[in-house]
Amino acid sequence: QSVLTQPPSASGTPGQRVTISCSGSSSNIGTTFVYWYQHLPGTVPKLLINRNDQRPSGVPDRFSGSKSGTSASLAISGLRSEDEADYYCAAWDDSLSGVVFGGGTRLTVL
Amino acid sequence: EVQLLESGGGLVQPGGSLRLSCAASGFTFSSYAMGWVRQAPGQGLEWVSVISRSGGNTYYADSVKGRFTISRDSSKNTLYLQMNSLRVEDTALYYCAKDLVASGYYGAFDYWGQGTLVTVSS
């Protein structure tokens, strides 16, 4: 059971906007930064969102992150087939003194 | 170009030991925290350990605490993970990753190696 809770799956059609949620607690999302990773099959994970809502260089602006209280969300607009991947949220947990990952959400582009 | 090259994985019996290495290049190794993240077959990402830029602060997941030791050698630009008392459940692909920060709120891993496979089985 992961410290951060994500839905196991999400789906959408090309061009749609989808959101993936990540629920935590006051010791992680509530007080620290949230990070989002994209893990495409056969590749290494890629940092998609840094510090709640910042996109690293090279990440399309179709991807956006937000945080409110102890929850965070990743939104993908203009969905494309190449967005089909596993998405993970992560955060530092002050109580555990460690990084915690969500269980991952498999995004399917229908 | 940032490169992280892991080595040291392999097949080991339960209770055995392995030392993973991660050779880093293309950035100032001593300026950033570094970490290990693993992925068991068919499972999600699991953070294992992180070490601060100086090496003075180390943190571990509860699942490996007391068995694994992370260290770094800035003279060799290399990150290590000493794994002792290995268990079947430690079987996974182990990724070396560079953090965006030197210390503080870790978890923003902006570069990842290709991973090295550790299999614990009798």
Coordinates of C-alpha atoms in Angstrom, one line a residue:
Chain A
Q1 CA 0.0 0.0 0.0
S2 CA 1.5 3.3 -1.2
V3 CA 1.7 6.4 1.0
L4 CA 0.5 8.4 -1.9
T5 CA -2.8 7.2 -3.4
Q6 CA -3.4 7.3 -7.2
P7 CA -6.1 5.7 -9.3
P8 CA -4.7 2.6 -10.9
S9 CA -6.0 3.5 -14.3
A10 CA -7.2 6.4 -16.4
S11 CA -8.2 6.8 -20.1
G12 CA -9.1 9.3 -22.7
T13 CA -9.4 9.8 -26.4
P14 CA -7.0 11.8 -28.6
G15 CA -7.5 15.5 -28.0
Q16 CA -9.2 15.1 -24.7
R17 CA -8.1 16.5 -21.3
V18 CA -7.4 14.0 -18.6
T19 CA -6.4 14.5 -15.0
I20 CA -4.7 12.1 -12.6
S21 CA -5.1 12.6 -8.9
C22 CA -2.6 12.0 -6.1
S23 CA -3.7 12.0 -2.4
G24 CA -1.3 12.3 0.5
S25 CA -1.2 13.7 4.0
S26 CA 0.1 16.6 6.0
S27 CA 3.6 15.1 6.3
N28 CA 4.1 14.8 2.6
I29 CA 2.0 16.7 0.0
G30 CA 0.7 19.0 2.7
T31 CA 4.1 20.5 3.5
T32 CA 6.5 19.5 0.7
F33 CA 6.7 19.5 -3.0
V34 CA 5.0 17.1 -5.4
Y35 CA 6.8 15.6 -8.4
W36 CA 5.3 13.8 -11.3
Y37 CA 7.0 11.2 -13.5
Q38 CA 6.1 9.7 -16.8
H39 CA 7.3 6.1 -17.4
L40 CA 6.9 5.0 -21.0
P41 CA 7.2 1.2 -21.8
G42 CA 10.8 0.3 -22.3
T43 CA 12.2 3.6 -21.2
V44 CA 13.4 5.2 -18.0
P45 CA 11.2 7.4 -15.9
K46 CA 11.1 11.0 -16.9
L47 CA 10.5 14.0 -14.5
L48 CA 7.4 15.7 -15.8
I49 CA 6.6 18.2 -13.1
N50 CA 8.9 19.6 -10.5
R51 CA 7.9 21.5 -7.3
N52 CA 4.1 21.0 -7.7
D53 CA 3.7 22.9 -11.0
Q54 CA 7.0 23.5 -12.7
R55 CA 7.8 21.9 -16.1
P56 CA 11.4 21.0 -16.7
S57 CA 12.9 22.1 -19.9
G58 CA 11.5 20.1 -22.9
V59 CA 8.3 19.1 -21.3
P60 CA 5.3 20.2 -23.4
D61 CA 2.9 22.7 -21.9
R62 CA 0.2 20.2 -22.4
F63 CA 1.3 18.8 -19.1
S64 CA 0.4 20.8 -16.0
G65 CA 0.5 20.1 -12.2
S66 CA -1.3 21.6 -9.3
K67 CA -1.6 21.1 -5.6
S68 CA -4.2 21.9 -3.0
G69 CA -3.9 20.9 0.6
T70 CA -2.8 17.3 0.8
S71 CA -3.8 16.5 -2.8
A72 CA -2.2 17.1 -6.2
S73 CA -3.2 16.6 -9.8
L74 CA -1.6 16.1 -13.1
A75 CA -3.5 17.3 -16.1
I76 CA -2.8 16.4 -19.7
S77 CA -4.5 18.3 -22.4
G78 CA -4.7 17.6 -26.1
L79 CA -4.1 13.9 -25.3
R80 CA -1.9 12.0 -27.8
S81 CA -1.3 8.3 -28.4
E82 CA 2.3 8.8 -27.3
D83 CA 1.1 9.9 -23.8
E84 CA 0.1 6.3 -23.1
A85 CA 2.3 5.5 -20.1
D86 CA 2.5 5.0 -16.4
Y87 CA 2.4 8.2 -14.3
Y88 CA 3.7 8.5 -10.8
C89 CA 3.4 11.2 -8.2
A90 CA 6.2 11.5 -5.6
A91 CA 7.0 13.7 -2.6
W92 CA 9.3 14.0 0.4
D93 CA 7.7 12.8 3.6
D94 CA 8.8 14.6 6.7
S95 CA 7.6 11.9 9.0
L96 CA 9.2 9.0 7.2
S97 CA 12.3 11.1 6.3
G98 CA 12.1 9.6 2.8
V99 CA 10.7 9.9 -0.7
V100 CA 7.3 8.4 -1.2
F101 CA 5.8 7.4 -4.6
G102 CA 2.3 6.8 -5.5
G103 CA 1.3 3.4 -6.8
G104 CA 1.2 4.7 -10.4
T105 CA -1.6 5.4 -12.9
R106 CA -1.7 3.6 -16.2
L107 CA -3.0 6.0 -18.8
T108 CA -4.6 4.4 -21.9
V109 CA -5.3 6.5 -25.0
L110 CA -8.4 5.0 -26.6
Chain B
E1 CA 25.3 15.2 -21.8
V2 CA 24.4 13.7 -18.5
Q3 CA 25.0 10.0 -18.3
L4 CA 24.4 7.5 -15.4
L5 CA 25.7 4.0 -15.9
E6 CA 24.8 1.4 -13.3
S7 CA 26.6 -1.9 -12.8
G8 CA 26.9 -4.7 -10.3
G9 CA 23.5 -6.3 -10.6
G10 CA 23.1 -10.1 -11.0
L11 CA 21.7 -13.2 -9.4
V12 CA 22.3 -13.8 -5.7
Q13 CA 20.9 -16.2 -3.2
P14 CA 18.8 -15.0 -0.3
G15 CA 20.9 -13.7 2.5
G16 CA 23.7 -12.7 0.1
S17 CA 25.2 -9.3 -0.8
L18 CA 25.7 -7.2 -3.8
R19 CA 27.3 -3.8 -4.4
L20 CA 25.8 -1.6 -7.1
S21 CA 27.7 1.2 -8.7
C22 CA 26.6 4.2 -10.7
A23 CA 29.2 6.0 -12.8
A24 CA 28.1 9.6 -13.4
S25 CA 29.3 12.0 -16.1
G26 CA 28.2 15.2 -17.8
F27 CA 27.5 17.2 -14.7
T28 CA 29.2 18.3 -11.5
F29 CA 28.6 15.2 -9.5
S30 CA 29.5 16.8 -6.1
S31 CA 26.8 19.4 -6.5
Y32 CA 23.8 17.2 -6.4
A33 CA 22.1 14.7 -4.2
M34 CA 21.8 11.2 -5.8
G35 CA 19.4 8.4 -5.2
W36 CA 18.4 4.8 -6.0
V37 CA 14.9 3.8 -7.1
R38 CA 13.8 0.3 -7.9
Q39 CA 11.0 -1.4 -9.8
A40 CA 10.1 -5.0 -9.1
P41 CA 8.6 -7.0 -11.9
G42 CA 5.1 -5.9 -12.7
Q43 CA 5.2 -3.3 -9.9
G44 CA 5.5 0.4 -9.6
L45 CA 8.4 2.6 -8.7
E46 CA 9.8 2.3 -5.2
W47 CA 12.3 4.8 -3.7
V48 CA 15.2 3.0 -2.0
S49 CA 17.7 5.6 -0.8
V50 CA 19.1 9.1 -1.3
I51 CA 22.3 10.8 -0.3
S52 CA 23.0 14.5 0.0
R53 CA 25.6 16.3 -2.1
S54 CA 28.2 16.1 0.6
G55 CA 27.4 12.5 1.6
G56 CA 26.7 13.7 5.1
N57 CA 23.0 12.9 5.0
T58 CA 21.6 9.6 4.0
Y59 CA 18.0 8.3 4.0
Y60 CA 16.5 4.9 3.4
A61 CA 13.1 3.3 2.8
D62 CA 11.9 1.3 5.7
S63 CA 12.0 -1.8 3.6
V64 CA 15.8 -1.6 3.2
K65 CA 16.9 0.2 6.4
G66 CA 19.6 -1.6 8.2
R67 CA 20.5 -3.8 5.2
F68 CA 21.4 -1.3 2.5
T69 CA 24.0 1.4 2.6
I70 CA 24.3 4.3 0.1
S71 CA 27.6 6.1 -0.4
R72 CA 29.3 8.3 -2.9
D73 CA 32.9 9.0 -4.1
S74 CA 33.2 12.4 -5.6
S75 CA 36.8 11.7 -6.7
K76 CA 35.4 8.9 -8.9
N77 CA 32.0 10.5 -9.7
T78 CA 30.4 7.3 -8.5
L79 CA 27.4 6.4 -6.4
Y80 CA 27.2 3.1 -4.6
L81 CA 24.5 0.9 -3.0
Q82 CA 25.8 -1.9 -0.7
M83 CA 23.0 -4.4 -0.4
N84 CA 23.3 -7.0 2.4
S85 CA 21.0 -9.7 3.7
L86 CA 19.2 -9.7 0.4
R87 CA 15.6 -11.0 0.3
V88 CA 13.5 -12.4 -2.6
E89 CA 11.4 -9.3 -2.4
D90 CA 14.5 -7.1 -3.2
T91 CA 14.4 -8.5 -6.8
A92 CA 14.0 -5.5 -9.0
L93 CA 15.5 -3.2 -11.6
Y94 CA 17.6 -0.7 -9.7
Y95 CA 17.8 2.8 -11.1
C96 CA 20.4 5.3 -10.2
A97 CA 19.1 8.9 -10.4
K98 CA 20.3 12.4 -10.0
D99 CA 18.3 14.8 -7.9
L100 CA 17.7 18.4 -8.9
V101 CA 18.7 19.6 -5.4
A102 CA 21.9 19.4 -3.3
S103 CA 20.0 18.7 -0.1
G104 CA 16.6 19.3 1.5
Y105 CA 13.4 18.1 -0.1
Y106 CA 14.6 15.2 -2.2
G107 CA 12.6 13.4 -4.9
A108 CA 13.0 15.5 -8.0
F109 CA 15.1 13.0 -10.0
D110 CA 15.8 14.6 -13.4
Y111 CA 18.2 12.1 -14.8
W112 CA 18.0 8.3 -14.6
G113 CA 20.3 5.5 -15.6
Q114 CA 19.1 2.5 -17.6
G115 CA 19.0 0.4 -14.5
T116 CA 20.7 -2.8 -13.3
L117 CA 18.8 -6.0 -12.6
V118 CA 19.1 -7.6 -9.2
T119 CA 17.6 -11.1 -8.9
V120 CA 17.4 -12.7 -5.5
S121 CA 16.6 -16.4 -5.7
S122 CA 17.8 -19.8 -4.5

